[in-house]
PDB file of C-alpha atoms in Angstrom:
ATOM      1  CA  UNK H  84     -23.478 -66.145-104.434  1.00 87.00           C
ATOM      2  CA  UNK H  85     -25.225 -63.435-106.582  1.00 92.00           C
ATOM      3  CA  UNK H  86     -22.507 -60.859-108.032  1.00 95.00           C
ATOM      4  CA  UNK H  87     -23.867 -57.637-109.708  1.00 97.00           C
ATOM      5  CA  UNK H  88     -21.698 -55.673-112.334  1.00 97.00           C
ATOM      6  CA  UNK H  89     -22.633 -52.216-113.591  1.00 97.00           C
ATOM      7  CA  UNK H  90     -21.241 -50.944-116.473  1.00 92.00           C
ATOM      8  CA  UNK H  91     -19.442 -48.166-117.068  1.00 92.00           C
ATOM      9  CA  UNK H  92     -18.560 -46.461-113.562  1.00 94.00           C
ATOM     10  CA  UNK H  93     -18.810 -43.495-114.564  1.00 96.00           C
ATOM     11  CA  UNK H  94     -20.443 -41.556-117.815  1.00 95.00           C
ATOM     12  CA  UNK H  95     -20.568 -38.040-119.004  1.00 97.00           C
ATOM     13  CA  UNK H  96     -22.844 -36.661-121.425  1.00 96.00           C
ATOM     14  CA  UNK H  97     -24.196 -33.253-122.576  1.00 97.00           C
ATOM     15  CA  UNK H  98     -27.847 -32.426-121.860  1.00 97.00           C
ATOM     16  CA  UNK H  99     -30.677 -34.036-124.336  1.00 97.00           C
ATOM     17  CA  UNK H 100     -28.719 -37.331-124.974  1.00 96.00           C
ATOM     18  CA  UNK H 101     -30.635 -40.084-124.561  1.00 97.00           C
ATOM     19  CA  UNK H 102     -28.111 -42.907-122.788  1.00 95.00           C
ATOM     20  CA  UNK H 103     -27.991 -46.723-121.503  1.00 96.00           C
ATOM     21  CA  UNK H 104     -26.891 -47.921-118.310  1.00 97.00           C
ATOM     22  CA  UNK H 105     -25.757 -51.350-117.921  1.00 97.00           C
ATOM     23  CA  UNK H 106     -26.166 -54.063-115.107  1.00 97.00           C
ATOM     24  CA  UNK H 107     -25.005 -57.440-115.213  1.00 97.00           C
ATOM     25  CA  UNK H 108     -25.518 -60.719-112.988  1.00 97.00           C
ATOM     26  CA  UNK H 109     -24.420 -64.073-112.241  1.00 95.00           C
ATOM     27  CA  UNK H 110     -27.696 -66.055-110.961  1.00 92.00           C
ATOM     28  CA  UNK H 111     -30.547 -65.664-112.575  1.00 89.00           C
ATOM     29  CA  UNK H 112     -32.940 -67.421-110.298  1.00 89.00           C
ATOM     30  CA  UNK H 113     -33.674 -63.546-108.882  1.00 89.00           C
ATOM     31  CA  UNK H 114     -37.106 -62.553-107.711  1.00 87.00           C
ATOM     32  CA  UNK H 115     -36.926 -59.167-109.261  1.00 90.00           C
ATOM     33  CA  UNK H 116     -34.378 -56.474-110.106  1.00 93.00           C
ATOM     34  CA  UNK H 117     -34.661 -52.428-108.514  1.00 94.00           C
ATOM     35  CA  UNK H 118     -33.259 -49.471-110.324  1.00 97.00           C
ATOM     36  CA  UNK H 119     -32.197 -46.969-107.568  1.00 97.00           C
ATOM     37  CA  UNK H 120     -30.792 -43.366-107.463  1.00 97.00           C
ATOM     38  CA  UNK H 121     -28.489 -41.937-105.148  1.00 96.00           C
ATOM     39  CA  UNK H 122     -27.446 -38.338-104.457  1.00 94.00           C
ATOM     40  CA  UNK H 123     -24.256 -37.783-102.967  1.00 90.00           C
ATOM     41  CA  UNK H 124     -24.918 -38.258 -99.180  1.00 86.00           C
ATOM     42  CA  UNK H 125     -28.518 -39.476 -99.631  1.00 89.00           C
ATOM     43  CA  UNK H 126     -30.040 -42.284 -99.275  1.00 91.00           C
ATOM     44  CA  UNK H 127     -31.687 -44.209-102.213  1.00 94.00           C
ATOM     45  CA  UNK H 128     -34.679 -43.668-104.451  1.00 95.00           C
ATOM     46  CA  UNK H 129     -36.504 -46.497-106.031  1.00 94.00           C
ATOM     47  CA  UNK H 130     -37.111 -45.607-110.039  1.00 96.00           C
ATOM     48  CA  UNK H 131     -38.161 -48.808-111.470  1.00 95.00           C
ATOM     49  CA  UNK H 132     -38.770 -52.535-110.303  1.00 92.00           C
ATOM     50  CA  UNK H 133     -38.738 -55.605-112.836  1.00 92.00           C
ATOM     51  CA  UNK H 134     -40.904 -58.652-111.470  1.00 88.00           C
ATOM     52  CA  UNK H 135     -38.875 -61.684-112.926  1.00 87.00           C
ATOM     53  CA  UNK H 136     -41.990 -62.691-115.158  1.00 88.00           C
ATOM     54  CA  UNK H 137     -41.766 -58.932-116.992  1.00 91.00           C
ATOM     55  CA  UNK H 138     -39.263 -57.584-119.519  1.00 93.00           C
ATOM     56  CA  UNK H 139     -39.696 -54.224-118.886  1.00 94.00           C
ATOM     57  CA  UNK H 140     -40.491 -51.629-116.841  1.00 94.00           C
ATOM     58  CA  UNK H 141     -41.402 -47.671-117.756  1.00 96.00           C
ATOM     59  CA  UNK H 142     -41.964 -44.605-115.869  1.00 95.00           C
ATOM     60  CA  UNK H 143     -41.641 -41.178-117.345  1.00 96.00           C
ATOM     61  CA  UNK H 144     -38.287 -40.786-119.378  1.00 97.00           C
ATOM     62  CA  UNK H 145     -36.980 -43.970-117.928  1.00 97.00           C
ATOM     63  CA  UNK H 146     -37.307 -47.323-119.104  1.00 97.00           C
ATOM     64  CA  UNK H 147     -35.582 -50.631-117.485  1.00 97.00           C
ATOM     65  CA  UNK H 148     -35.724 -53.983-119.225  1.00 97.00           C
ATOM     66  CA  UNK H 149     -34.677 -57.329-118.083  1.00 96.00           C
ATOM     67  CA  UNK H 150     -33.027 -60.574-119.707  1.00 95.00           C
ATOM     68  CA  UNK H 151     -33.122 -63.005-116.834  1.00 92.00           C
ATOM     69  CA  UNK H 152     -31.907 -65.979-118.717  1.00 91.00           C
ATOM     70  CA  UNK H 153     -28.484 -63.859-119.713  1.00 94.00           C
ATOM     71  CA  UNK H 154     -28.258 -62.087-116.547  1.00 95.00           C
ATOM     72  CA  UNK H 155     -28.979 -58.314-118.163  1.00 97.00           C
ATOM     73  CA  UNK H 156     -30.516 -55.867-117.858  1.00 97.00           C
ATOM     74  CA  UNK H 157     -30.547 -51.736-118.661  1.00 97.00           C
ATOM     75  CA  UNK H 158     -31.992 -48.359-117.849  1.00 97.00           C
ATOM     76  CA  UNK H 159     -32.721 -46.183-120.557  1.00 97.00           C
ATOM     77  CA  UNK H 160     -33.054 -42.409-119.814  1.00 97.00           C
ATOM     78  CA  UNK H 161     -34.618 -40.830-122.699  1.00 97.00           C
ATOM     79  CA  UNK H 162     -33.505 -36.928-123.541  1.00 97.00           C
ATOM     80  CA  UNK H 163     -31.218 -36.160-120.369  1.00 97.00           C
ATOM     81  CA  UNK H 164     -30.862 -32.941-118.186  1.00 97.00           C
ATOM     82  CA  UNK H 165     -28.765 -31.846-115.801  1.00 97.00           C
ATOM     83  CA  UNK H 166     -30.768 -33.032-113.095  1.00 96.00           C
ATOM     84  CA  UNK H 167     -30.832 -36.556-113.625  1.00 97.00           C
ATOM     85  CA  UNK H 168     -26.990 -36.532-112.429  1.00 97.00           C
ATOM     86  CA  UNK H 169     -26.979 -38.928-109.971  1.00 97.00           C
ATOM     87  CA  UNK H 170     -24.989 -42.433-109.211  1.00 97.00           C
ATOM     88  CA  UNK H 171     -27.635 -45.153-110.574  1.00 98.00           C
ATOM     89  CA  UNK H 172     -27.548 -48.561-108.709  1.00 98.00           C
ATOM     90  CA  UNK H 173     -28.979 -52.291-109.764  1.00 97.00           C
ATOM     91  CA  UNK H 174     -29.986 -54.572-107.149  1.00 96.00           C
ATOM     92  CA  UNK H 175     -31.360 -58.174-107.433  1.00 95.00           C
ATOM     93  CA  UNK H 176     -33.473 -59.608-105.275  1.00 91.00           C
ATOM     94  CA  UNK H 177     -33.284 -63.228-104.802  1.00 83.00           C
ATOM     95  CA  UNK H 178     -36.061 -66.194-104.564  1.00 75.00           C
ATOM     96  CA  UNK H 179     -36.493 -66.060-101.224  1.00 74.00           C
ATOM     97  CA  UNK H 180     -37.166 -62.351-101.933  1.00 69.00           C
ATOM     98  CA  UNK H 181     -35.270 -60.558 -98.915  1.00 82.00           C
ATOM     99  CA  UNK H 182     -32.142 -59.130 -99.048  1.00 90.00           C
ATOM    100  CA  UNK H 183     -31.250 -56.910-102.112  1.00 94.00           C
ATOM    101  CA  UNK H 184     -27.463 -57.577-103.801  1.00 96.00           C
ATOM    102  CA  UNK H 185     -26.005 -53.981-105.513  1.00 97.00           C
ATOM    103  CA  UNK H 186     -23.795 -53.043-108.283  1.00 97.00           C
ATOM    104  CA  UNK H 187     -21.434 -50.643-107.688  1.00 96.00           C
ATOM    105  CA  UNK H 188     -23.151 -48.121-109.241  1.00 96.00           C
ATOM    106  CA  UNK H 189     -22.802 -45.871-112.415  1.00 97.00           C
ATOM    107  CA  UNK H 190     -22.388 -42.372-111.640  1.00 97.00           C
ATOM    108  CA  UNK H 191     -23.908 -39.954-114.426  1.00 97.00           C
ATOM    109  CA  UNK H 192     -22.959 -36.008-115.068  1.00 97.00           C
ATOM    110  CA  UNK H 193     -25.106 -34.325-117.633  1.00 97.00           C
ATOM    111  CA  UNK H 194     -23.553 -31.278-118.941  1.00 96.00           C
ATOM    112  CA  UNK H 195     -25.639 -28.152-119.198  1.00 95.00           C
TER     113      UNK H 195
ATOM    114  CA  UNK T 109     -43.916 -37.157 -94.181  1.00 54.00           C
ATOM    115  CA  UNK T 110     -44.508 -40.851 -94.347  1.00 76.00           C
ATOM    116  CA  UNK T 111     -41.594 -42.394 -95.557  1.00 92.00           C
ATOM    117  CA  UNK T 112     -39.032 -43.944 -93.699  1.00 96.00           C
ATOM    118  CA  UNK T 113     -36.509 -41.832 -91.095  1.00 96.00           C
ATOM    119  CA  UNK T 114     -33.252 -42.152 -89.663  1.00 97.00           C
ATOM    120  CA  UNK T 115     -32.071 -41.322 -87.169  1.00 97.00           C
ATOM    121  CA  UNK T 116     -29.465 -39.503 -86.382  1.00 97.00           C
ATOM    122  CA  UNK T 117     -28.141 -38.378 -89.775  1.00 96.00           C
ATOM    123  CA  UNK T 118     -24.708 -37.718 -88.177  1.00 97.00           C
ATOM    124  CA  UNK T 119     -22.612 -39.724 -85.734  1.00 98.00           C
ATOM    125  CA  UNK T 120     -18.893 -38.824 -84.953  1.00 98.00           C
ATOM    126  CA  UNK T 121     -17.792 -41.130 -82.351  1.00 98.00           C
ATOM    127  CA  UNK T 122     -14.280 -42.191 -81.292  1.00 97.00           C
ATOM    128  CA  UNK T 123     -12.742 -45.449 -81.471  1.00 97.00           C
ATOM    129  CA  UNK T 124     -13.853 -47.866 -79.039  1.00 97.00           C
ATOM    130  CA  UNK T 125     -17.108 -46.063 -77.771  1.00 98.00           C
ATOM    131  CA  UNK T 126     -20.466 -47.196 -78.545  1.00 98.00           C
ATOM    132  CA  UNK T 127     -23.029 -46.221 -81.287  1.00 98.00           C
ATOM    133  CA  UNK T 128     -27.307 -46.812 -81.758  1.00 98.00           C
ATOM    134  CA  UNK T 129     -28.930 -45.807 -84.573  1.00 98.00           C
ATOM    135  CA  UNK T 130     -32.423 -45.809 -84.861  1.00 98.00           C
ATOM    136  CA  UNK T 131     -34.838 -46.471 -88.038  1.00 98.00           C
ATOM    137  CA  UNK T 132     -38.361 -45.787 -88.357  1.00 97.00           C
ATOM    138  CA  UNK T 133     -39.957 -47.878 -91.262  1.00 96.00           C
ATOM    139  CA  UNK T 134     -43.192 -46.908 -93.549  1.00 93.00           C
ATOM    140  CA  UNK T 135     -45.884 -47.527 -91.313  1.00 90.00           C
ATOM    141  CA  UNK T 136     -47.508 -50.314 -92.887  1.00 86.00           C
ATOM    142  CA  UNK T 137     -44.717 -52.400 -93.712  1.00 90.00           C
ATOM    143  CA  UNK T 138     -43.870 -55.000 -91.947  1.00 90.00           C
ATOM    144  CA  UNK T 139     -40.206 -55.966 -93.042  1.00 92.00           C
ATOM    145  CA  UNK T 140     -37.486 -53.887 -92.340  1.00 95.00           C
ATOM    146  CA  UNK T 141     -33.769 -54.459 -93.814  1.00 96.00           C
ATOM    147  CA  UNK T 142     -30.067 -52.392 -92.908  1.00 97.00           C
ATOM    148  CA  UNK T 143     -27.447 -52.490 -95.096  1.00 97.00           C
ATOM    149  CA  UNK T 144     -24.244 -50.748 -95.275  1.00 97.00           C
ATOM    150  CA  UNK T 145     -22.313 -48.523 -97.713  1.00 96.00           C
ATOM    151  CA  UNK T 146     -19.020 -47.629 -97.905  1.00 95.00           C
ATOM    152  CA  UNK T 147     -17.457 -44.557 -99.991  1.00 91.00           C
ATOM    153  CA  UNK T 148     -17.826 -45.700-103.765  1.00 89.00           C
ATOM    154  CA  UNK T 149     -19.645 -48.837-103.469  1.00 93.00           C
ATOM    155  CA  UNK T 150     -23.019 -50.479-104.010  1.00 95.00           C
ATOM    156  CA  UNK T 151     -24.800 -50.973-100.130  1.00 96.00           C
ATOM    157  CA  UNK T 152     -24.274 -54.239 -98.964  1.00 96.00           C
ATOM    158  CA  UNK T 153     -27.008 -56.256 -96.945  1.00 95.00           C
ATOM    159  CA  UNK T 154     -26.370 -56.512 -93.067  1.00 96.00           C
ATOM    160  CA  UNK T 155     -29.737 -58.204 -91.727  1.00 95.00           C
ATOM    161  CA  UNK T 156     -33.451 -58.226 -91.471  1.00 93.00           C
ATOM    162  CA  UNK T 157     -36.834 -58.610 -89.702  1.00 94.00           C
ATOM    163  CA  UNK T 158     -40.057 -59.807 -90.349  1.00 91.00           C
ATOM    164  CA  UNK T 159     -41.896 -58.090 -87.487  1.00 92.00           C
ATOM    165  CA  UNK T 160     -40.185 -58.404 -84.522  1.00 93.00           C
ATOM    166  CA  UNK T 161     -38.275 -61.638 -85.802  1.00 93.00           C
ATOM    167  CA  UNK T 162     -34.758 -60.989 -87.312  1.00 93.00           C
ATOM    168  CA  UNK T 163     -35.031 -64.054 -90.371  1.00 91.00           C
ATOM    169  CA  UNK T 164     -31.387 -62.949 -91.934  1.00 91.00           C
ATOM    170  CA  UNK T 165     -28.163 -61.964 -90.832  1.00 92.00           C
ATOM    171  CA  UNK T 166     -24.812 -61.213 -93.224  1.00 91.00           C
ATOM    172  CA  UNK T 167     -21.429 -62.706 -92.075  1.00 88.00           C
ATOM    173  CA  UNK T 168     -20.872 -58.966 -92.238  1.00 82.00           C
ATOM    174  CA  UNK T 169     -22.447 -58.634 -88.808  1.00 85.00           C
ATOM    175  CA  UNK T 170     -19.897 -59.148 -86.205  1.00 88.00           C
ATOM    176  CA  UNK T 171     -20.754 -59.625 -82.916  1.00 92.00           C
ATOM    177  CA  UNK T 172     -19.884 -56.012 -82.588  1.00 95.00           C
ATOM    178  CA  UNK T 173     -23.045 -55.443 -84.077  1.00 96.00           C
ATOM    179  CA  UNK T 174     -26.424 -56.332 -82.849  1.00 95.00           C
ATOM    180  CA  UNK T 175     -29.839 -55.045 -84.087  1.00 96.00           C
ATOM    181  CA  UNK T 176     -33.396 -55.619 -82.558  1.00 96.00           C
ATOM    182  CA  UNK T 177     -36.817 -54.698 -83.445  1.00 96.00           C
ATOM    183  CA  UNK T 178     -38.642 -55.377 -80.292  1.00 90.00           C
ATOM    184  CA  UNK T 179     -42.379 -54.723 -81.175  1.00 86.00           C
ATOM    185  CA  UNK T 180     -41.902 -55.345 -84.840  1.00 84.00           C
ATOM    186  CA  UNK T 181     -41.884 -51.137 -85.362  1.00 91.00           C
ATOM    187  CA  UNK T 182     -38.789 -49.144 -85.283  1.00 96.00           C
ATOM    188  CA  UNK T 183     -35.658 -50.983 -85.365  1.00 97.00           C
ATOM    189  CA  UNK T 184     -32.088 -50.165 -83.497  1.00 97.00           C
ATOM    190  CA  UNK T 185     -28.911 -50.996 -85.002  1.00 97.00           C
ATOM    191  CA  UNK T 186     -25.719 -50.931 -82.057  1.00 97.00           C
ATOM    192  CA  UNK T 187     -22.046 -51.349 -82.890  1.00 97.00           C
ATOM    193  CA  UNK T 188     -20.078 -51.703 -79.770  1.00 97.00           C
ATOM    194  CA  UNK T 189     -16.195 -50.943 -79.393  1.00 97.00           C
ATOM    195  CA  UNK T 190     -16.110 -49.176 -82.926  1.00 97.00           C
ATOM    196  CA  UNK T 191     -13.610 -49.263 -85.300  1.00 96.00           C
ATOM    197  CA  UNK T 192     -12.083 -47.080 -87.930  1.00 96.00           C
ATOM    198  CA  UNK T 193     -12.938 -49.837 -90.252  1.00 95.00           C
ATOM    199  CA  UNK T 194     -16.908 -49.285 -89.202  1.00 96.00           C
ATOM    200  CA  UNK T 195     -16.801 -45.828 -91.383  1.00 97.00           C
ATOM    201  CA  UNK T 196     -19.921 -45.856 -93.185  1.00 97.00           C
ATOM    202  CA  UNK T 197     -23.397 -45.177 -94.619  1.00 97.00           C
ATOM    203  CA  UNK T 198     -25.622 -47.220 -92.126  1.00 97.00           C
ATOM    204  CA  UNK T 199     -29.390 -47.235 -94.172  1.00 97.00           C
ATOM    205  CA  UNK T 200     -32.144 -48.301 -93.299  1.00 97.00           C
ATOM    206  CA  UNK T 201     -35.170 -49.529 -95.881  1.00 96.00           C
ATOM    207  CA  UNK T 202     -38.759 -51.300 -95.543  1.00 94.00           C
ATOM    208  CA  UNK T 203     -40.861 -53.021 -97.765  1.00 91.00           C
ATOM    209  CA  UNK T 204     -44.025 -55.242 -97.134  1.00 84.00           C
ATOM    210  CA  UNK T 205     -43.835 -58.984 -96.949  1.00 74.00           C
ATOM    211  CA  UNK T 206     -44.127 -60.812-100.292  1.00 65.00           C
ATOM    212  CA  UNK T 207     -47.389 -63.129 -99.985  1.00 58.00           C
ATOM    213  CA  UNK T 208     -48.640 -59.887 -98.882  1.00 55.00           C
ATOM    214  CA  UNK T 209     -47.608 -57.587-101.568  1.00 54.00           C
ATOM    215  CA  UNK T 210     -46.210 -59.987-104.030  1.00 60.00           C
ATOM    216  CA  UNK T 211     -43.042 -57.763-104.574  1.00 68.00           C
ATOM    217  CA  UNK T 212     -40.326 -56.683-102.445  1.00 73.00           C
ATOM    218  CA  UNK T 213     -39.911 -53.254-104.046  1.00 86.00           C
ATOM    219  CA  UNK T 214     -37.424 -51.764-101.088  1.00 91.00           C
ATOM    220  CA  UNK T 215     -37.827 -47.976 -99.735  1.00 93.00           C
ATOM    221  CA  UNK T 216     -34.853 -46.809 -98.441  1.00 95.00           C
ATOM    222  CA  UNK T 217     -34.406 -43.561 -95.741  1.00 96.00           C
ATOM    223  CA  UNK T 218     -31.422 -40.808 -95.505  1.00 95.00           C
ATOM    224  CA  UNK T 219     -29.120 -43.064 -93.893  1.00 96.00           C
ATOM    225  CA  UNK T 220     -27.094 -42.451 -90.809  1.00 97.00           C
ATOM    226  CA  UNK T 221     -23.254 -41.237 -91.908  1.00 97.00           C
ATOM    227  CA  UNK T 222     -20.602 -42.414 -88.772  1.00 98.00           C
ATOM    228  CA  UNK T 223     -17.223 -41.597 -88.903  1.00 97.00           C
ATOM    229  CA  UNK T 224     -14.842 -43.170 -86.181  1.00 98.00           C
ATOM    230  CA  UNK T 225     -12.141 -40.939 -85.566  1.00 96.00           C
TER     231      UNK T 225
END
């Protein structure tokens, strides 16, 4: 059974830092691996999807890699603001490609 | 807009009455997913369809619960005799099939909140 981690819960930095989020897993037979964002009460936004043939995955100020043979991977937010504080989940997606397993989530503040 | 809906938002019910929630997928996409999220925590995968077929279920779907898809469109999820316990964020996503798409990238909706009182 496919366990995500995401580490830390929670992180708190002042505006312009760049920062690293962490997600871990157990399997790594996955099919891909979504970076979502959540705003309290929302539902989910897709950022970033990693095929499990690609290391990483870039879109604006945000940049996700993945290490499928040791189960990591990270989102990298380059020169934060205020905006971007959000809770910031991992999912895997499995071989058989359907249902998506989720970290607990790491919830950023950025600090005007 | 064309993404997908929910439907409603907000359900206060009290314990032991029925619930449906309703979920209207991206148009072109033919698989459609639930999941549930509790305060704090990552969603967690409840079932799915392809089309009108529901392919998965979670052992988190009592047979409280029950969800169709009858012409492989919108989708209902129902939770009879509800429980305090069935507090939640009930969302909704869609994505196309893989051999047609060759990724599942997931879109998710608002989410319907219900709070048994």
């Amino acid at each position: 059974k496919q366990e995500v981690t995401q580490i830390p819960a929670a992180l708190s930095v002042p505006e312009g830092e760049n920062l690293v989020l962490n997600c871990s897993f157990t399997d790594s037979a996955i099919y891909n691996l979504q970076w979502f964002r959540q705003d309290p009460g929302k539902g989910l936004t897709s950022l970033l999807l990693i095929q499990s043939s690609q290391r990483e995955q870039t879109s604006g100020r945000l940049n996700a890699s993945l290490d499928k043979s040791s189960g990591r991977s990270t989102l990298y937010i380059a020169a934060s603001q205020p905006g971007d504080s959000a809770t910031y989940l991992c999912a895997t997606t499995g071989t058989s490609g359907s249902r998506l397993t989720f970290g607990e989530g790491t919830q950023l503040t950025v600090n005007p | 807009d064309t993404g997908v809906s929910q439907d409603p938002r907000h359900k206060i019910t009290k314990r032991g009455q029925n619930v449906t929630f309703r979920c209207d997928p991206i148009s072109e996409h033919n698989r459609l997913y639930w999941y549930r999220q509790t305060l704090g925590q990552g969603p967690e995968f409840l079932t799915y369809f392809q089309n009108e077929a529901q392919l998965e279920k979670s052992r988190l779907l009592s047979d409280r619960f029950s969800a169709e898809r009858p012409k492989g469109s919108f989708s209902t999820l129902e939770i009879q005799r509800t429980e305090q316990g069935d507090s939640a964020m009930y969302l909704c996503a869609s994505s196309l099939a893989l051999r047609v798409a060759g990724r599942n990238e997931q879109y998710f909706g608002p989410g319907t909140r219900l709070t048994v009182t």
